[in-house]
Short mmCIF file of C-alpha atoms in Angstrom, two decimals:
data_model
loop_
_atom_site.label_atom_id
_atom_site.label_comp_id
_atom_site.label_asym_id
_atom_site.label_seq_id
_atom_site.Cartn_x
_atom_site.Cartn_y
_atom_site.Cartn_z
CA MET A 7 130.06 -178.94 -42.64
CA ASP A 8 126.62 -179.84 -42.30
CA ARG A 9 124.52 -179.68 -45.93
CA PRO A 10 121.98 -177.21 -46.18
CA ALA A 11 118.31 -178.28 -45.57
CA PRO A 12 116.05 -179.61 -48.51
CA LEU A 13 114.03 -176.75 -49.64
CA GLU A 14 110.03 -177.43 -50.09
CA PRO A 15 108.35 -177.13 -53.59
CA LEU A 16 106.14 -173.60 -53.53
CA ASP A 17 102.24 -173.93 -53.51
CA GLU A 18 101.35 -173.14 -56.95
CA THR A 19 97.73 -173.52 -56.75
CA TRP A 20 96.88 -169.75 -57.23
CA GLU A 21 96.27 -167.82 -60.34
CA ARG A 22 97.31 -164.48 -59.55
CA ALA A 23 100.52 -162.93 -58.36
CA LEU A 24 101.40 -159.16 -57.65
CA CYS A 25 105.14 -158.43 -57.91
CA ILE A 26 106.30 -155.59 -55.66
CA VAL A 27 109.94 -154.32 -55.08
CA ALA A 28 111.79 -151.40 -54.75
CA HIS A 29 113.77 -150.87 -58.24
CA PRO A 30 113.28 -152.04 -61.71
CA ASP A 31 116.10 -154.90 -62.08
CA ASP A 32 115.18 -156.36 -58.49
CA MET A 33 113.22 -159.22 -60.06
CA GLU A 34 115.42 -159.88 -62.68
CA PHE A 35 118.12 -160.58 -60.03
CA GLY A 36 116.71 -163.93 -58.93
CA ALA A 37 112.84 -164.36 -59.58
CA ALA A 38 112.34 -163.65 -63.09
CA ALA A 39 112.81 -166.98 -64.46
CA ALA A 40 110.03 -168.44 -61.86
CA VAL A 41 107.90 -165.60 -63.29
CA ALA A 42 108.50 -167.07 -66.38
CA ARG A 43 107.14 -170.48 -65.16
CA TRP A 44 104.09 -169.09 -63.85
CA THR A 45 103.14 -166.63 -66.76
CA GLY A 46 103.79 -170.17 -69.20
CA GLN A 47 101.39 -171.84 -66.77
CA GLY A 48 98.59 -169.33 -67.74
CA LYS A 49 98.95 -167.38 -64.28
CA TRP A 50 98.45 -163.80 -64.20
CA VAL A 51 101.54 -161.90 -62.42
CA GLY A 52 101.99 -158.05 -62.39
CA TYR A 53 104.83 -155.98 -61.63
CA THR A 54 104.83 -152.94 -59.25
CA MET A 55 108.22 -150.85 -59.06
CA VAL A 56 107.85 -148.30 -55.97
CA THR A 57 110.77 -146.43 -57.69
CA SER A 58 112.21 -146.13 -60.97
CA GLY A 59 115.60 -146.62 -60.13
CA GLU A 60 116.54 -143.15 -61.10
CA ALA A 61 119.57 -142.85 -58.85
CA GLY A 62 120.84 -146.07 -60.02
CA ILE A 63 123.46 -144.92 -62.62
CA ASP A 64 126.12 -142.40 -61.73
CA ALA A 65 126.78 -141.24 -65.17
CA LEU A 66 123.17 -140.26 -65.87
CA ALA A 67 121.05 -137.34 -63.97
CA PRO A 68 118.04 -138.85 -62.26
CA GLY A 69 115.39 -137.58 -64.81
CA ASP A 70 117.08 -139.32 -67.81
CA CYS A 71 117.88 -142.32 -65.68
CA ARG A 72 114.31 -142.51 -64.88
CA ALA A 73 113.26 -143.00 -68.73
CA VAL A 74 115.95 -145.12 -69.70
CA ARG A 75 115.47 -147.84 -66.32
CA GLU A 76 111.60 -147.78 -66.62
CA ALA A 77 111.72 -148.54 -70.39
CA GLU A 78 114.26 -151.41 -69.74
CA GLN A 79 111.89 -153.02 -67.14
CA VAL A 80 108.97 -152.98 -69.16
CA ASP A 81 111.14 -154.52 -72.21
CA SER A 82 112.34 -157.15 -69.36
CA ALA A 83 108.95 -157.97 -68.12
CA ARG A 84 107.48 -158.66 -71.66
CA ILE A 85 110.35 -161.30 -71.87
CA VAL A 86 109.06 -163.04 -68.96
CA GLY A 87 105.22 -162.63 -70.23
CA VAL A 88 104.66 -159.85 -67.84
CA ASP A 89 102.25 -156.97 -69.32
CA VAL A 90 101.35 -154.74 -66.43
CA VAL A 91 104.17 -152.66 -64.83
CA ASP A 92 103.20 -149.94 -62.45
CA PHE A 93 105.77 -147.38 -61.36
CA LEU A 94 104.90 -145.75 -58.17
CA HIS A 95 107.82 -142.72 -58.99
CA GLN A 96 108.96 -142.86 -55.21
CA ALA A 97 112.22 -141.64 -54.73
CA ASP A 98 115.04 -143.81 -55.24
CA GLY A 99 117.36 -144.45 -52.43
CA VAL A 100 115.68 -143.07 -49.57
CA LEU A 101 112.46 -144.82 -48.98
CA GLU A 102 111.09 -145.21 -45.54
CA HIS A 103 108.92 -148.33 -44.02
CA GLY A 104 105.79 -146.27 -42.66
CA VAL A 105 102.37 -145.61 -42.85
CA ALA A 106 102.75 -143.60 -46.27
CA LEU A 107 104.47 -146.74 -48.02
CA ARG A 108 101.99 -149.21 -46.51
CA ARG A 109 99.09 -146.55 -48.00
CA LEU A 110 100.80 -146.89 -51.54
CA LEU A 111 101.54 -150.63 -51.29
CA ALA A 112 97.97 -151.58 -49.58
CA ALA A 113 96.19 -149.75 -52.70
CA GLU A 114 98.31 -151.75 -55.04
CA VAL A 115 97.23 -154.90 -53.37
CA ARG A 116 93.42 -153.86 -53.37
CA ARG A 117 93.48 -152.88 -57.17
CA HIS A 118 95.37 -156.10 -58.55
CA ARG A 119 93.64 -158.42 -55.97
CA PRO A 120 96.13 -161.15 -56.06
CA ASP A 121 96.37 -164.50 -54.25
CA VAL A 122 100.32 -164.17 -53.81
CA VAL A 123 102.40 -161.23 -53.42
CA ILE A 124 106.09 -161.33 -54.17
CA THR A 125 108.75 -159.37 -52.99
CA GLY A 126 112.54 -159.35 -52.42
CA ASN A 127 114.70 -160.35 -49.57
CA PHE A 128 114.37 -158.03 -46.79
CA ARG A 129 116.70 -159.64 -44.24
CA GLU A 130 119.73 -157.51 -43.01
CA THR A 131 121.96 -159.40 -45.18
CA TRP A 132 122.13 -161.98 -48.12
CA GLY A 133 123.30 -164.35 -45.85
CA GLY A 134 126.96 -163.39 -45.50
CA ARG A 135 128.19 -160.20 -44.21
CA ASN A 136 127.11 -157.93 -47.01
CA LEU A 137 124.33 -155.62 -45.80
CA ASN A 138 121.20 -155.72 -47.65
CA GLN A 139 120.28 -152.17 -49.45
CA ALA A 140 117.81 -149.89 -47.53
CA ASP A 141 115.05 -149.56 -49.90
CA HIS A 142 115.16 -153.27 -50.35
CA VAL A 143 114.48 -153.72 -46.49
CA ALA A 144 111.88 -150.90 -46.47
CA VAL A 145 109.82 -152.33 -48.97
CA GLY A 146 109.82 -155.86 -48.11
CA ARG A 147 108.39 -154.94 -44.56
CA ALA A 148 105.98 -152.64 -46.30
CA VAL A 149 104.81 -155.40 -48.49
CA VAL A 150 104.10 -157.49 -45.41
CA ASP A 151 102.23 -154.91 -43.59
CA ALA A 152 100.46 -153.38 -46.46
CA VAL A 153 98.90 -156.90 -47.20
CA ARG A 154 97.35 -156.95 -44.26
CA ASP A 155 95.94 -153.65 -44.35
CA ALA A 156 94.54 -154.08 -47.70
CA GLY A 157 92.28 -156.44 -46.10
CA ASN A 158 90.83 -154.20 -43.46
CA ARG A 159 88.12 -151.81 -44.32
CA TRP A 160 89.08 -149.58 -41.28
CA VAL A 161 92.56 -148.98 -42.73
CA PHE A 162 93.24 -146.34 -45.44
CA GLY A 163 89.47 -146.30 -45.82
CA GLU A 164 89.91 -143.20 -48.25
CA GLN A 165 90.72 -145.52 -50.74
CA LEU A 166 87.26 -147.48 -50.67
CA THR A 167 84.26 -147.12 -52.64
CA GLY A 168 81.56 -144.84 -50.58
CA GLN A 169 84.43 -143.17 -48.67
CA GLY A 170 86.05 -141.38 -51.80
CA GLY A 171 87.80 -144.16 -53.61
CA GLU A 172 87.19 -146.77 -55.93
CA LEU A 173 88.48 -149.80 -54.48
CA GLU A 174 87.34 -152.65 -52.22
CA PRO A 175 89.14 -154.52 -49.22
CA TRP A 176 90.99 -157.16 -50.53
CA GLY A 177 91.88 -160.08 -47.98
CA GLY A 178 92.59 -162.97 -50.31
CA VAL A 179 96.48 -162.88 -50.26
CA ARG A 180 97.33 -165.98 -48.91
CA GLU A 181 101.23 -165.73 -48.51
CA VAL A 182 103.97 -163.26 -49.01
CA TRP A 183 107.14 -164.75 -50.82
CA ALA A 184 110.43 -162.99 -50.56
CA PHE A 185 112.87 -164.21 -53.30
CA GLY A 186 116.62 -164.67 -52.40
CA SER A 187 116.09 -164.45 -48.60
CA PRO A 188 118.83 -166.37 -46.65
CA GLU A 189 116.08 -167.67 -44.47
CA SER A 190 114.29 -169.62 -47.46
CA THR A 191 112.78 -172.74 -46.76
CA HIS A 192 110.81 -173.23 -50.56
CA ALA A 193 112.09 -173.12 -53.94
CA VAL A 194 110.11 -173.24 -57.57
CA ASP A 195 111.84 -175.55 -60.27
CA THR A 196 113.36 -172.73 -63.10
CA THR A 197 115.19 -175.56 -65.10
CA ASP A 198 112.76 -175.05 -68.08
CA THR A 199 112.62 -171.04 -68.09
CA PHE A 200 116.34 -170.15 -66.78
CA ASP A 201 117.06 -169.02 -70.42
CA ALA A 202 114.17 -166.51 -70.26
CA GLY A 203 115.03 -165.39 -66.84
CA VAL A 204 118.92 -164.38 -67.96
CA ALA A 205 117.38 -162.43 -71.18
CA SER A 206 115.32 -160.54 -68.83
CA LEU A 207 118.22 -159.70 -66.57
CA GLU A 208 120.11 -158.96 -69.56
CA ALA A 209 117.49 -156.70 -71.12
CA HIS A 210 118.46 -153.80 -68.10
CA ALA A 211 121.70 -153.29 -70.39
CA ALA A 212 122.22 -149.81 -69.55
CA TYR A 213 121.82 -150.55 -65.75
CA ILE A 214 124.36 -153.12 -65.89
CA ASP A 215 126.72 -150.89 -68.11
CA GLY A 216 126.50 -148.37 -65.74
CA LEU A 217 127.33 -150.27 -62.87
CA GLY A 218 131.18 -150.93 -64.25
CA TRP A 219 131.00 -154.42 -63.68
CA ALA A 220 134.11 -155.48 -66.05
CA ASP A 221 133.43 -158.74 -67.58
CA TRP A 222 130.56 -159.61 -65.50
CA ASP A 223 128.10 -162.31 -66.87
CA ALA A 224 124.28 -162.63 -66.40
CA ARG A 225 123.74 -166.08 -66.91
CA GLU A 226 127.09 -166.78 -64.70
CA PHE A 227 125.80 -164.51 -61.92
CA LEU A 228 122.18 -166.21 -61.81
CA GLU A 229 123.59 -170.04 -62.15
CA GLY A 230 125.50 -168.89 -59.00
CA MET A 231 122.19 -168.83 -57.20
CA ALA A 232 120.15 -171.13 -59.24
CA ARG A 233 122.17 -174.16 -59.15
CA PRO A 234 122.81 -174.71 -55.55
CA THR A 235 119.47 -173.98 -54.71
CA GLY A 236 118.35 -176.58 -57.29
CA GLN A 237 120.46 -178.86 -55.50
CA ARG A 238 118.35 -178.63 -52.68
CA LEU A 239 115.05 -178.89 -54.18
CA GLY A 240 116.37 -182.00 -56.25
CA VAL A 241 116.43 -180.12 -59.59
CA ALA A 242 118.94 -178.51 -61.84
CA LEU A 243 117.85 -175.00 -61.35
CA ALA A 244 115.63 -173.36 -58.99
CA ALA A 245 114.74 -169.89 -57.15
CA PRO A 246 114.47 -169.56 -53.33
CA PHE A 247 111.74 -168.16 -51.51
CA GLU A 248 110.90 -167.39 -47.88
CA VAL A 249 107.47 -167.84 -47.46
CA PHE A 250 105.18 -165.73 -44.92
CA PRO A 251 101.48 -166.76 -44.26
CA MET A 252 99.22 -164.15 -44.12
CA GLY A 253 96.37 -166.17 -42.00
CA TRP A 254 96.15 -165.69 -38.36
CA GLY A 255 97.81 -168.48 -36.27
CA ASP A 256 100.23 -169.99 -39.27
#
């Protein structure tokens, strides 16, 4: 069997990153250790949760679940140095890629003005036969579109100053990075911040307990991706990313 191709280091010459994902816990299942690395470098990283994960715990009604999961996400984010966590309060489990979602996400990009936007894997699978979840696919596709929308003053113009809104166009996003993608070509060394990533995932205690995974271990789970990714990068532990350049002709 052929060995997996080596991975290239991510370009870390940026100052601001916005992470846009479907649910609380999405960042922690693979990218929180990378975020801890970047905040430790003095970079600004913000989180946008499209839903509050209110359909994620079978034993809790959505209203009660929403409060629990939002609180867990805020605590989890602080562990890796993220102080800004926005919740867009879209309906969990039934997100659709389309103009409405693009409009919401373009506003987030225009408001935070990041150099890089990070989302989760939005490929059909995780590299095997297990299908990806529908919200992940919808959000990832909408992120790529919304980043381009954000730079076009004639798209969602009602958001802009002088047309009823308070925002300005933002075309400064260099790349969109999708963590955990089976098509990843890049990675970042998380060896020194891996423990923070584990603690960040463990902060979602109510959600993990609600899944009913007997004897599940956050460290063991995260190492299952981080160690083979690290081998491909030439380090002990790493997080994989698929990179989508946002320039024309790239």
